[in-house]
mmCIF file of C-alpha atoms and ligand atoms in Angstrom:
data_model
loop_
_atom_site.group_PDB
_atom_site.id
_atom_site.type_symbol
_atom_site.label_atom_id
_atom_site.label_comp_id
_atom_site.label_asym_id
_atom_site.label_seq_id
_atom_site.Cartn_x
_atom_site.Cartn_y
_atom_site.Cartn_z
ATOM 1 C CA MET W 1 0.000 0.000 0.000
ATOM 2 C CA PRO W 2 1.409 3.458 -0.898
ATOM 3 C CA THR W 3 2.634 5.267 2.208
ATOM 4 C CA SER W 4 3.667 8.902 2.624
ATOM 5 C CA LEU W 5 7.263 9.302 3.789
ATOM 6 C CA LYS W 6 6.712 12.885 5.010
ATOM 7 C CA THR W 7 7.190 12.009 8.683
ATOM 8 C CA TYR W 8 10.041 9.589 7.915
ATOM 9 C CA ASN W 9 12.475 12.104 6.389
ATOM 10 C CA THR W 10 13.757 15.117 8.315
ATOM 11 C CA PHE W 11 13.427 17.375 5.238
ATOM 12 C CA GLY W 12 9.669 16.722 5.552
ATOM 13 C CA ILE W 13 9.279 15.932 1.839
ATOM 14 C CA ASP W 14 5.895 14.440 1.004
ATOM 15 C CA ALA W 15 7.028 11.592 -1.283
ATOM 16 C CA GLN W 16 5.143 8.294 -1.494
ATOM 17 C CA ALA W 17 6.636 4.812 -1.152
ATOM 18 C CA ALA W 18 5.038 1.964 -3.138
ATOM 19 C CA ALA W 19 5.052 -0.174 0.031
ATOM 20 C CA PHE W 20 6.398 0.164 3.574
ATOM 21 C CA ILE W 21 7.525 -2.501 6.046
ATOM 22 C CA GLU W 22 8.722 -1.750 9.567
ATOM 23 C CA ILE W 23 11.563 -4.028 10.670
ATOM 24 C CA SER W 24 11.625 -4.626 14.421
ATOM 25 C CA SER W 25 14.077 -7.516 14.637
ATOM 26 C CA GLU W 26 16.978 -9.004 12.773
ATOM 27 C CA ASP W 27 15.076 -12.320 12.497
ATOM 28 C CA GLN W 28 12.163 -10.587 10.801
ATOM 29 C CA LEU W 29 14.597 -9.064 8.303
ATOM 30 C CA LYS W 30 16.293 -12.435 7.707
ATOM 31 C CA ASP W 31 12.917 -14.097 7.050
ATOM 32 C CA LEU W 32 11.985 -11.343 4.623
ATOM 33 C CA LEU W 33 15.252 -11.609 2.703
ATOM 34 C CA ALA W 34 14.932 -15.418 2.606
ATOM 35 C CA GLN W 35 11.630 -15.151 0.714
ATOM 36 C CA ASP W 36 11.677 -15.414 -3.038
ATOM 37 C CA GLY W 37 10.626 -12.423 -5.073
ATOM 38 C CA PRO W 38 11.807 -8.922 -5.934
ATOM 39 C CA LYS W 39 14.443 -7.516 -3.610
ATOM 40 C CA ASP W 40 14.534 -3.963 -4.821
ATOM 41 C CA TYR W 41 14.237 -2.473 -1.355
ATOM 42 C CA PHE W 42 14.901 1.035 -0.140
ATOM 43 C CA ILE W 43 16.544 0.980 3.286
ATOM 44 C CA LEU W 44 15.334 3.733 5.579
ATOM 45 C CA GLY W 45 16.792 4.611 8.972
ATOM 46 C CA GLY W 46 16.140 8.002 10.543
ATOM 47 C CA GLY W 47 15.716 9.635 7.114
ATOM 48 C CA SER W 48 17.987 12.428 8.301
ATOM 49 C CA ASN W 49 20.524 12.474 5.500
ATOM 50 C CA MET W 50 18.513 12.276 2.315
ATOM 51 C CA LEU W 51 16.545 14.330 -0.153
ATOM 52 C CA LEU W 52 13.586 12.614 -1.830
ATOM 53 C CA CYS W 53 13.041 14.180 -5.254
ATOM 54 C CA ASN W 54 10.322 11.772 -6.404
ATOM 55 C CA ASP W 55 7.966 9.046 -5.250
ATOM 56 C CA LEU W 56 9.746 5.752 -4.585
ATOM 57 C CA ASP W 57 8.639 2.846 -6.722
ATOM 58 C CA LYS W 58 10.133 0.435 -4.165
ATOM 59 C CA THR W 59 9.323 -1.284 -0.908
ATOM 60 C CA VAL W 60 10.739 0.742 1.958
ATOM 61 C CA LEU W 61 12.247 -1.244 4.824
ATOM 62 C CA TYR W 62 12.103 1.001 7.895
ATOM 63 C CA ILE W 63 14.889 -0.217 10.177
ATOM 64 C CA ASN W 64 13.602 -0.047 13.745
ATOM 65 C CA ASN W 65 15.205 -2.966 15.606
ATOM 66 C CA LYS W 66 16.200 -1.958 19.151
ATOM 67 C CA GLY W 67 18.488 -3.276 21.828
ATOM 68 C CA ILE W 68 21.924 -2.952 23.405
ATOM 69 C CA ARG W 69 24.183 -5.821 24.471
ATOM 70 C CA GLU W 70 27.575 -6.025 26.099
ATOM 71 C CA ILE W 71 30.105 -7.889 23.984
ATOM 72 C CA SER W 72 33.216 -7.638 26.121
ATOM 73 C CA ARG W 73 34.888 -5.541 28.789
ATOM 74 C CA ASN W 74 38.189 -5.096 30.583
ATOM 75 C CA ASP W 75 39.052 -2.599 33.306
ATOM 76 C CA LYS W 76 39.548 0.230 30.784
ATOM 77 C CA GLU W 77 36.831 -0.192 28.159
ATOM 78 C CA VAL W 78 33.653 -1.941 27.160
ATOM 79 C CA ILE W 79 32.448 -3.008 23.726
ATOM 80 C CA LEU W 80 28.700 -2.600 23.283
ATOM 81 C CA GLY W 81 26.589 -3.776 20.348
ATOM 82 C CA PHE W 82 23.739 -1.435 19.407
ATOM 83 C CA GLN W 83 20.878 -2.582 17.174
ATOM 84 C CA ALA W 84 20.605 -0.511 13.996
ATOM 85 C CA GLY W 85 17.209 1.003 14.871
ATOM 86 C CA GLU W 86 18.445 2.670 18.075
ATOM 87 C CA ASN W 87 18.304 6.462 17.915
ATOM 88 C CA TRP W 88 21.802 7.975 17.687
ATOM 89 C CA HIS W 89 21.354 10.896 20.096
ATOM 90 C CA GLN W 90 19.622 8.722 22.716
ATOM 91 C CA THR W 91 22.583 6.347 22.441
ATOM 92 C CA VAL W 92 25.001 9.220 23.060
ATOM 93 C CA MET W 93 23.012 10.261 26.145
ATOM 94 C CA TYR W 94 22.834 6.646 27.371
ATOM 95 C CA CYS W 95 26.645 6.508 27.192
ATOM 96 C CA VAL W 96 27.096 9.885 28.896
ATOM 97 C CA GLU W 97 24.698 8.913 31.711
ATOM 98 C CA ASN W 98 26.526 5.607 32.224
ATOM 99 C CA ASP W 99 29.951 7.307 32.166
ATOM 100 C CA LEU W 100 31.001 5.579 28.931
ATOM 101 C CA GLY W 101 33.352 7.779 26.931
ATOM 102 C CA GLY W 102 33.925 8.261 23.214
ATOM 103 C CA ILE W 103 30.812 9.621 21.494
ATOM 104 C CA GLU W 104 29.935 12.646 23.654
ATOM 105 C CA ASN W 105 31.098 15.053 20.889
ATOM 106 C CA LEU W 106 28.525 13.475 18.572
ATOM 107 C CA ALA W 107 25.499 14.535 20.648
ATOM 108 C CA LEU W 108 22.368 15.722 18.821
ATOM 109 C CA ILE W 109 23.293 14.228 15.438
ATOM 110 C CA PRO W 110 19.959 13.068 14.051
ATOM 111 C CA GLY W 111 19.402 9.572 12.685
ATOM 112 C CA LYS W 112 19.808 5.989 13.812
ATOM 113 C CA ILE W 113 22.797 3.858 14.741
ATOM 114 C CA GLY W 114 22.595 1.765 11.561
ATOM 115 C CA ALA W 115 23.234 4.792 9.365
ATOM 116 C CA ALA W 116 26.222 6.044 11.359
ATOM 117 C CA PRO W 117 28.833 3.855 9.597
ATOM 118 C CA ILE W 118 27.467 4.576 6.122
ATOM 119 C CA GLN W 119 28.752 8.126 6.117
ATOM 120 C CA ASN W 120 31.128 7.873 9.103
ATOM 121 C CA ILE W 121 29.239 10.574 10.999
ATOM 122 C CA GLY W 122 31.396 13.198 12.627
ATOM 123 C CA ALA W 123 31.366 16.499 14.466
ATOM 124 C CA TYR W 124 33.536 18.652 16.724
ATOM 125 C CA GLY W 125 36.768 16.757 16.220
ATOM 126 C CA VAL W 126 35.398 13.188 16.530
ATOM 127 C CA GLU W 127 34.250 10.703 13.902
ATOM 128 C CA LEU W 128 32.454 7.382 14.293
ATOM 129 C CA LYS W 129 35.590 5.557 13.124
ATOM 130 C CA ASP W 130 37.372 6.668 16.339
ATOM 131 C CA VAL W 131 35.157 4.341 18.444
ATOM 132 C CA PHE W 132 34.005 1.849 15.819
ATOM 133 C CA VAL W 133 34.923 -1.824 16.309
ATOM 134 C CA SER W 134 32.720 -3.650 13.797
ATOM 135 C CA CYS W 135 29.227 -3.924 12.386
ATOM 136 C CA SER W 136 27.008 -6.785 11.279
ATOM 137 C CA ALA W 137 25.052 -6.545 8.069
ATOM 138 C CA LEU W 138 22.769 -8.745 5.986
ATOM 139 C CA GLU W 139 23.524 -9.104 2.319
ATOM 140 C CA ILE W 140 20.289 -8.296 0.495
ATOM 141 C CA SER W 141 20.837 -10.739 -2.400
ATOM 142 C CA SER W 142 21.691 -13.782 -0.254
ATOM 143 C CA GLY W 143 20.256 -12.922 3.182
ATOM 144 C CA LYS W 144 23.600 -13.945 4.714
ATOM 145 C CA THR W 145 25.165 -12.148 7.679
ATOM 146 C CA LYS W 146 28.578 -10.548 7.265
ATOM 147 C CA GLU W 147 30.778 -8.917 9.882
ATOM 148 C CA PHE W 148 32.641 -5.752 8.823
ATOM 149 C CA SER W 149 35.790 -4.754 10.720
ATOM 150 C CA LEU W 150 37.046 -1.173 10.980
ATOM 151 C CA LYS W 151 39.362 -1.837 8.041
ATOM 152 C CA ASP W 152 36.600 -3.431 5.922
ATOM 153 C CA CYS W 153 34.502 -0.273 6.232
ATOM 154 C CA GLU W 154 37.115 1.923 4.464
ATOM 155 C CA PHE W 155 36.049 5.001 6.413
ATOM 156 C CA GLY W 156 36.883 8.454 5.068
ATOM 157 C CA TYR W 157 35.504 11.959 5.516
ATOM 158 C CA ARG W 158 31.708 11.372 5.426
ATOM 159 C CA ASP W 159 32.465 8.217 3.467
ATOM 160 C CA SER W 160 32.672 4.409 3.695
ATOM 161 C CA VAL W 161 32.574 1.252 1.587
ATOM 162 C CA PHE W 162 28.768 1.303 2.023
ATOM 163 C CA LYS W 163 28.575 4.502 -0.068
ATOM 164 C CA ASN W 164 30.937 3.127 -2.727
ATOM 165 C CA ALA W 165 31.799 -0.461 -3.731
ATOM 166 C CA LEU W 166 29.019 -2.021 -1.607
ATOM 167 C CA LYS W 167 26.372 0.665 -2.127
ATOM 168 C CA GLY W 168 22.865 -0.777 -1.747
ATOM 169 C CA GLU W 169 24.099 -4.318 -1.139
ATOM 170 C CA TYR W 170 23.922 -4.652 2.656
ATOM 171 C CA ILE W 171 21.585 -3.739 5.497
ATOM 172 C CA ILE W 172 23.434 -2.919 8.699
ATOM 173 C CA THR W 173 21.773 -4.619 11.674
ATOM 174 C CA GLU W 174 24.145 -3.963 14.585
ATOM 175 C CA VAL W 175 27.051 -1.603 15.279
ATOM 176 C CA CYS W 176 29.700 -2.370 17.923
ATOM 177 C CA LEU W 177 31.454 0.535 19.615
ATOM 178 C CA LYS W 178 34.407 0.668 21.986
ATOM 179 C CA LEU W 179 33.718 3.004 24.910
ATOM 180 C CA SER W 180 36.093 3.996 27.688
ATOM 181 C CA LEU W 181 35.223 3.178 31.314
ATOM 182 C CA LYS W 182 37.867 5.445 32.851
ATOM 183 C CA ASP W 183 40.611 7.930 31.919
ATOM 184 C CA HIS W 184 38.315 9.223 29.197
ATOM 185 C CA LYS W 185 40.127 10.823 26.269
ATOM 186 C CA LEU W 186 38.199 14.082 26.054
ATOM 187 C CA SER W 187 38.317 15.970 22.767
ATOM 188 C CA THR W 188 38.051 19.701 23.324
ATOM 189 C CA SER W 189 40.418 20.813 20.564
ATOM 190 C CA TYR W 190 37.549 22.189 18.496
ATOM 191 C CA GLY W 191 37.543 25.895 19.364
ATOM 192 C CA ALA W 192 33.795 26.259 19.802
ATOM 193 C CA ILE W 193 33.713 23.521 22.478
ATOM 194 C CA ALA W 194 36.436 25.127 24.584
ATOM 195 C CA ALA W 195 34.654 28.489 24.335
ATOM 196 C CA GLU W 196 31.286 26.990 25.319
ATOM 197 C CA LEU W 197 32.802 25.125 28.310
ATOM 198 C CA GLU W 198 34.307 28.390 29.481
ATOM 199 C CA ARG W 199 30.960 30.147 29.118
ATOM 200 C CA LEU W 200 29.282 27.347 31.102
ATOM 201 C CA GLU W 201 32.116 27.557 33.685
ATOM 202 C CA GLU W 202 32.492 23.779 33.419
ATOM 203 C CA GLN W 203 35.556 21.524 33.452
ATOM 204 C CA PRO W 204 35.684 19.097 30.503
ATOM 205 C CA SER W 205 33.773 15.875 31.301
ATOM 206 C CA LEU W 206 31.577 13.549 29.247
ATOM 207 C CA ARG W 207 28.497 15.364 30.474
ATOM 208 C CA SER W 208 29.796 18.937 30.040
ATOM 209 C CA ILE W 209 31.140 18.232 26.542
ATOM 210 C CA ALA W 210 27.832 16.685 25.452
ATOM 211 C CA GLN W 211 26.046 19.739 26.891
ATOM 212 C CA ALA W 212 28.447 22.132 25.113
ATOM 213 C CA VAL W 213 27.859 20.322 21.799
ATOM 214 C CA ILE W 214 24.089 20.374 22.340
ATOM 215 C CA ASN W 215 24.236 24.122 23.014
ATOM 216 C CA ILE W 216 26.409 24.851 19.965
ATOM 217 C CA ARG W 217 24.361 22.680 17.619
ATOM 218 C CA SER W 218 21.050 24.107 18.875
ATOM 219 C CA SER W 219 22.288 27.655 18.332
ATOM 220 C CA LYS W 220 23.463 27.054 14.738
ATOM 221 C CA LEU W 221 21.544 24.123 13.299
ATOM 222 C CA PRO W 222 17.770 24.119 12.784
ATOM 223 C CA ASP W 223 15.729 21.518 14.724
ATOM 224 C CA PRO W 224 14.211 19.166 12.097
ATOM 225 C CA ALA W 225 11.102 18.863 14.304
ATOM 226 C CA LYS W 226 10.506 22.584 13.689
ATOM 227 C CA ILE W 227 11.954 23.187 10.216
ATOM 228 C CA GLY W 228 12.752 20.498 7.677
ATOM 229 C CA ASN W 229 16.462 19.973 6.952
ATOM 230 C CA SER W 230 19.156 17.319 6.608
ATOM 231 C CA GLY W 231 22.056 19.014 8.378
ATOM 232 C CA SER W 232 24.963 19.911 6.119
ATOM 233 C CA PHE W 233 23.709 19.629 2.560
ATOM 234 C CA PHE W 234 27.194 19.682 0.997
ATOM 235 C CA LYS W 235 30.552 18.274 2.032
ATOM 236 C CA ASN W 236 33.325 20.702 2.834
ATOM 237 C CA PRO W 237 35.333 20.600 -0.410
ATOM 238 C CA VAL W 238 38.848 19.208 -0.246
ATOM 239 C CA ILE W 239 40.893 20.963 -2.929
ATOM 240 C CA SER W 240 44.417 20.612 -4.288
ATOM 241 C CA ARG W 241 47.122 22.799 -2.806
ATOM 242 C CA THR W 242 47.592 24.517 -6.165
ATOM 243 C CA ALA W 243 43.894 25.409 -6.307
ATOM 244 C CA PHE W 244 44.062 26.472 -2.658
ATOM 245 C CA ASP W 245 47.038 28.768 -3.249
ATOM 246 C CA SER W 246 45.148 30.841 -5.797
ATOM 247 C CA PHE W 247 41.974 30.762 -3.636
ATOM 248 C CA HIS W 248 43.944 31.902 -0.573
ATOM 249 C CA ALA W 249 45.672 34.693 -2.512
ATOM 250 C CA ALA W 250 42.279 36.035 -3.599
ATOM 251 C CA TYR W 251 40.532 35.482 -0.212
ATOM 252 C CA PRO W 252 43.211 35.668 2.506
ATOM 253 C CA ASP W 253 40.581 35.877 5.292
ATOM 254 C CA ALA W 254 38.735 32.702 4.322
ATOM 255 C CA PRO W 255 38.894 29.906 6.942
ATOM 256 C CA PHE W 256 40.578 26.643 5.893
ATOM 257 C CA TYR W 257 41.836 23.367 7.398
ATOM 258 C CA GLU W 258 45.048 21.614 6.438
ATOM 259 C CA VAL W 259 44.358 18.012 5.356
ATOM 260 C CA ASP W 260 47.738 16.741 4.128
ATOM 261 C CA ALA W 261 50.712 17.851 2.050
ATOM 262 C CA THR W 262 48.698 18.034 -1.171
ATOM 263 C CA THR W 263 45.157 18.982 -0.106
ATOM 264 C CA VAL W 264 43.298 21.593 1.935
ATOM 265 C CA LYS W 265 39.675 21.651 3.132
ATOM 266 C CA VAL W 266 37.606 24.811 2.714
ATOM 267 C CA PRO W 267 34.315 25.305 4.623
ATOM 268 C CA ALA W 268 31.395 25.143 2.209
ATOM 269 C CA GLY W 269 29.302 27.252 4.607
ATOM 270 C CA TRP W 270 31.695 30.163 4.137
ATOM 271 C CA LEU W 271 31.668 29.814 0.322
ATOM 272 C CA ILE W 272 27.851 29.710 0.242
ATOM 273 C CA GLU W 273 27.563 32.701 2.562
ATOM 274 C CA GLN W 274 30.038 34.700 0.417
ATOM 275 C CA ALA W 275 28.011 33.783 -2.677
ATOM 276 C CA GLY W 276 25.123 35.625 -1.004
ATOM 277 C CA PHE W 277 22.809 32.724 -0.169
ATOM 278 C CA LYS W 278 22.743 32.762 3.632
ATOM 279 C CA GLY W 279 19.149 33.181 4.881
ATOM 280 C CA LYS W 280 17.769 33.418 1.323
ATOM 281 C CA ARG W 281 14.425 31.849 0.490
ATOM 282 C CA PHE W 282 13.035 30.736 -2.863
ATOM 283 C CA GLY W 283 9.417 29.715 -2.250
ATOM 284 C CA ASP W 284 9.576 27.194 0.581
ATOM 285 C CA ALA W 285 13.158 26.117 -0.211
ATOM 286 C CA GLY W 286 15.769 28.109 1.675
ATOM 287 C CA VAL W 287 19.242 28.466 3.127
ATOM 288 C CA HIS W 288 19.412 28.528 6.931
ATOM 289 C CA ASP W 289 20.087 31.996 8.316
ATOM 290 C CA LYS W 290 22.634 30.829 10.945
ATOM 291 C CA GLN W 291 24.526 28.153 8.933
ATOM 292 C CA ALA W 292 24.644 28.503 5.155
ATOM 293 C CA LEU W 293 25.623 24.849 4.694
ATOM 294 C CA VAL W 294 22.129 23.787 5.752
ATOM 295 C CA LEU W 295 19.260 23.917 3.261
ATOM 296 C CA VAL W 296 15.786 24.075 4.787
ATOM 297 C CA ASN W 297 12.189 23.309 3.890
ATOM 298 C CA HIS W 298 10.066 26.206 5.157
ATOM 299 C CA GLY W 299 6.914 24.102 4.788
ATOM 300 C CA GLU W 300 5.735 22.623 1.545
ATOM 301 C CA ALA W 301 8.897 22.565 -0.595
ATOM 302 C CA THR W 302 9.200 19.587 -2.924
ATOM 303 C CA GLY W 303 12.432 17.638 -3.181
ATOM 304 C CA GLN W 304 12.867 19.049 -6.676
ATOM 305 C CA GLU W 305 12.654 22.631 -5.355
ATOM 306 C CA ILE W 306 15.358 21.909 -2.754
ATOM 307 C CA LEU W 307 17.462 20.278 -5.489
ATOM 308 C CA ASP W 308 16.994 23.303 -7.792
ATOM 309 C CA LEU W 309 18.291 25.550 -5.005
ATOM 310 C CA ALA W 310 21.237 23.216 -4.336
ATOM 311 C CA GLN W 311 22.165 23.266 -8.024
ATOM 312 C CA ARG W 312 21.881 27.036 -8.171
ATOM 313 C CA ILE W 313 24.262 27.281 -5.176
ATOM 314 C CA GLN W 314 26.716 24.840 -6.805
ATOM 315 C CA LYS W 315 26.682 26.871 -10.019
ATOM 316 C CA GLU W 316 27.281 30.213 -8.308
ATOM 317 C CA VAL W 317 29.992 28.900 -5.957
ATOM 318 C CA LEU W 318 31.754 27.341 -8.954
ATOM 319 C CA ALA W 319 31.525 30.587 -10.938
ATOM 320 C CA LYS W 320 32.774 32.730 -8.026
ATOM 321 C CA PHE W 321 35.461 30.492 -6.483
ATOM 322 C CA ASN W 322 36.106 27.800 -9.100
ATOM 323 C CA ILE W 323 35.323 25.212 -6.393
ATOM 324 C CA ALA W 324 32.846 22.379 -6.990
ATOM 325 C CA LEU W 325 30.497 21.529 -4.108
ATOM 326 C CA GLN W 326 29.459 17.934 -3.738
ATOM 327 C CA ALA W 327 26.213 16.914 -1.989
ATOM 328 C CA GLU W 328 26.674 15.308 1.409
ATOM 329 C CA VAL W 329 23.037 14.164 1.666
ATOM 330 C CA ASN W 330 21.918 11.187 -0.407
ATOM 331 C CA LEU W 331 19.926 12.340 -3.405
ATOM 332 C CA ILE W 332 17.100 9.846 -3.971
ATOM 333 C CA GLY W 333 15.371 9.837 -7.344
ATOM 334 C CA CYS W 334 16.891 13.249 -8.163
ATOM 335 C CA LEU W 335 17.809 13.989 -11.781
HETATM 336 N N1 EPU D 1 30.965 29.450 8.125
HETATM 337 C C1 EPU D 1 30.621 30.643 7.559
HETATM 338 N N2 EPU D 1 29.302 30.836 7.229
HETATM 339 C C2 EPU D 1 28.340 29.914 7.460
HETATM 340 C C3 EPU D 1 28.711 28.685 8.031
HETATM 341 C C4 EPU D 1 30.036 28.463 8.359
HETATM 342 O O1 EPU D 1 31.432 31.525 7.344
HETATM 343 O O2 EPU D 1 27.178 30.187 7.154
HETATM 344 C C5 EPU D 1 32.366 29.244 8.535
HETATM 345 C C6 EPU D 1 32.495 29.280 10.056
HETATM 346 O O3 EPU D 1 32.683 30.565 10.518
HETATM 347 C C7 EPU D 1 33.709 28.418 10.297
HETATM 348 C C8 EPU D 1 33.631 27.394 9.182
HETATM 349 O O4 EPU D 1 32.785 27.939 8.167
HETATM 350 O O5 EPU D 1 34.895 29.143 10.127
HETATM 351 C C9 EPU D 1 33.135 26.033 9.645
HETATM 352 O O6 EPU D 1 31.828 26.160 10.182
HETATM 353 P P1 EPU D 1 31.260 25.163 11.316
HETATM 354 O O7 EPU D 1 32.196 25.070 12.455
HETATM 355 O O8 EPU D 1 29.846 25.562 11.593
HETATM 356 O O9 EPU D 1 31.306 23.713 10.663
HETATM 357 P P2 EPU D 1 31.056 23.195 9.170
HETATM 358 O O10 EPU D 1 32.370 22.896 8.561
HETATM 359 O O11 EPU D 1 30.143 24.109 8.444
HETATM 360 C C10 EPU D 1 31.054 20.664 9.824
HETATM 361 C C11 EPU D 1 30.174 19.456 9.624
HETATM 362 C C12 EPU D 1 28.974 19.486 10.563
HETATM 363 C C13 EPU D 1 29.504 19.484 11.993
HETATM 364 C C14 EPU D 1 30.422 20.711 12.173
HETATM 365 C C15 EPU D 1 31.104 20.715 13.526
HETATM 366 C C16 EPU D 1 30.455 18.813 7.279
HETATM 367 C C17 EPU D 1 29.844 18.763 5.917
HETATM 368 N N3 EPU D 1 29.725 19.413 8.228
HETATM 369 O O12 EPU D 1 30.295 21.818 9.477
HETATM 370 O O13 EPU D 1 28.231 18.296 10.358
HETATM 371 O O14 EPU D 1 28.442 19.539 12.929
HETATM 372 O O15 EPU D 1 31.479 20.699 11.182
HETATM 373 O O16 EPU D 1 32.061 19.704 13.581
HETATM 374 O O17 EPU D 1 31.571 18.322 7.474
HETATM 375 C C18 EPU D 1 26.430 17.348 9.122
HETATM 376 O O18 EPU D 1 27.260 16.592 8.608
HETATM 377 O O19 EPU D 1 25.205 17.294 8.827
HETATM 378 C C19 EPU D 1 26.865 18.338 10.090
HETATM 379 C C20 EPU D 1 26.027 19.229 10.626
#
């Protein structure tokens, strides 16, 4: 039966799915994959990193299996397995409340655990790969379970094997993370965190860092429950040093981050703001007024309208800076 996906994607796009099945256990998913018949599924987690440009002529599998289990522990750390349907932010808060260190900088990232490895989620100096041990996934074609180690996942900046060579082939069912039990390695190198801790008059701790991140994110990033969005719409472009040298000569005040000897990362939010888009609105499609990297749906925008705006931004940033912006969100059915 056709089902509206409006409440299942944080952009709030009213696209229809041909059919919709909620998955509440790994066994249910295994049984489904073992059945004969078409296996052209669309795998949906929190719907927080995608733009739906059209109706989906597929069966949506809504991954909602829950549960946490302890896999191993020593006196320094514990490895926990989280079912893919667990909410990411609630998992962060569960860890903070139980004094388990490692993901406190990733507070308030929307979405579910199962999606975290796909794009190696990251924020404020920490990425999933820093705590990742392994994940289990079911191969859609065979229904067989496969374990992926840290190395197997080929994590990069907002990237993994699941976005490349194995795209669309596996459904992640469980993610295992290594969390510290004591001597937590706190990451406060990101300037905004240190400044927020000072403002809060707090010493760094799991709880204070999570609170600082929550405060920073809430002040800059729109709450998807109030205004549709998918966080950063584009990746921060990583450009060659030669390209950077001419960019830097023309815009000496532009922020940048060294990556390695041959490449430099430039913040897309700055480029988009300089191109004049910050806070702009075209119908119901818009650019957030506090963070130009975030595109927003002011109400009834279609996926196509958001895409048109994204393409207009790409064109103008390319013309002004000769830098190509690449989408960070998954574009579904977008031409
Ligand atoms: N900037 C501007 N104008 C803007 C936005 C940003 O000039 O409108 C400048 C800022 O002043 C700063 C720089 O750009 O110098 C970087 O901005 P910010 O610290 O806000 O981070 P970002 O690079 O825009 C990335 C991630 C975010 C993550 C933050 C914090 C990507 C694509 N985005 O944003 O991740 O929360 O760093 O670590 O890497 C997401 O992936 O959805 C996401 C929100």
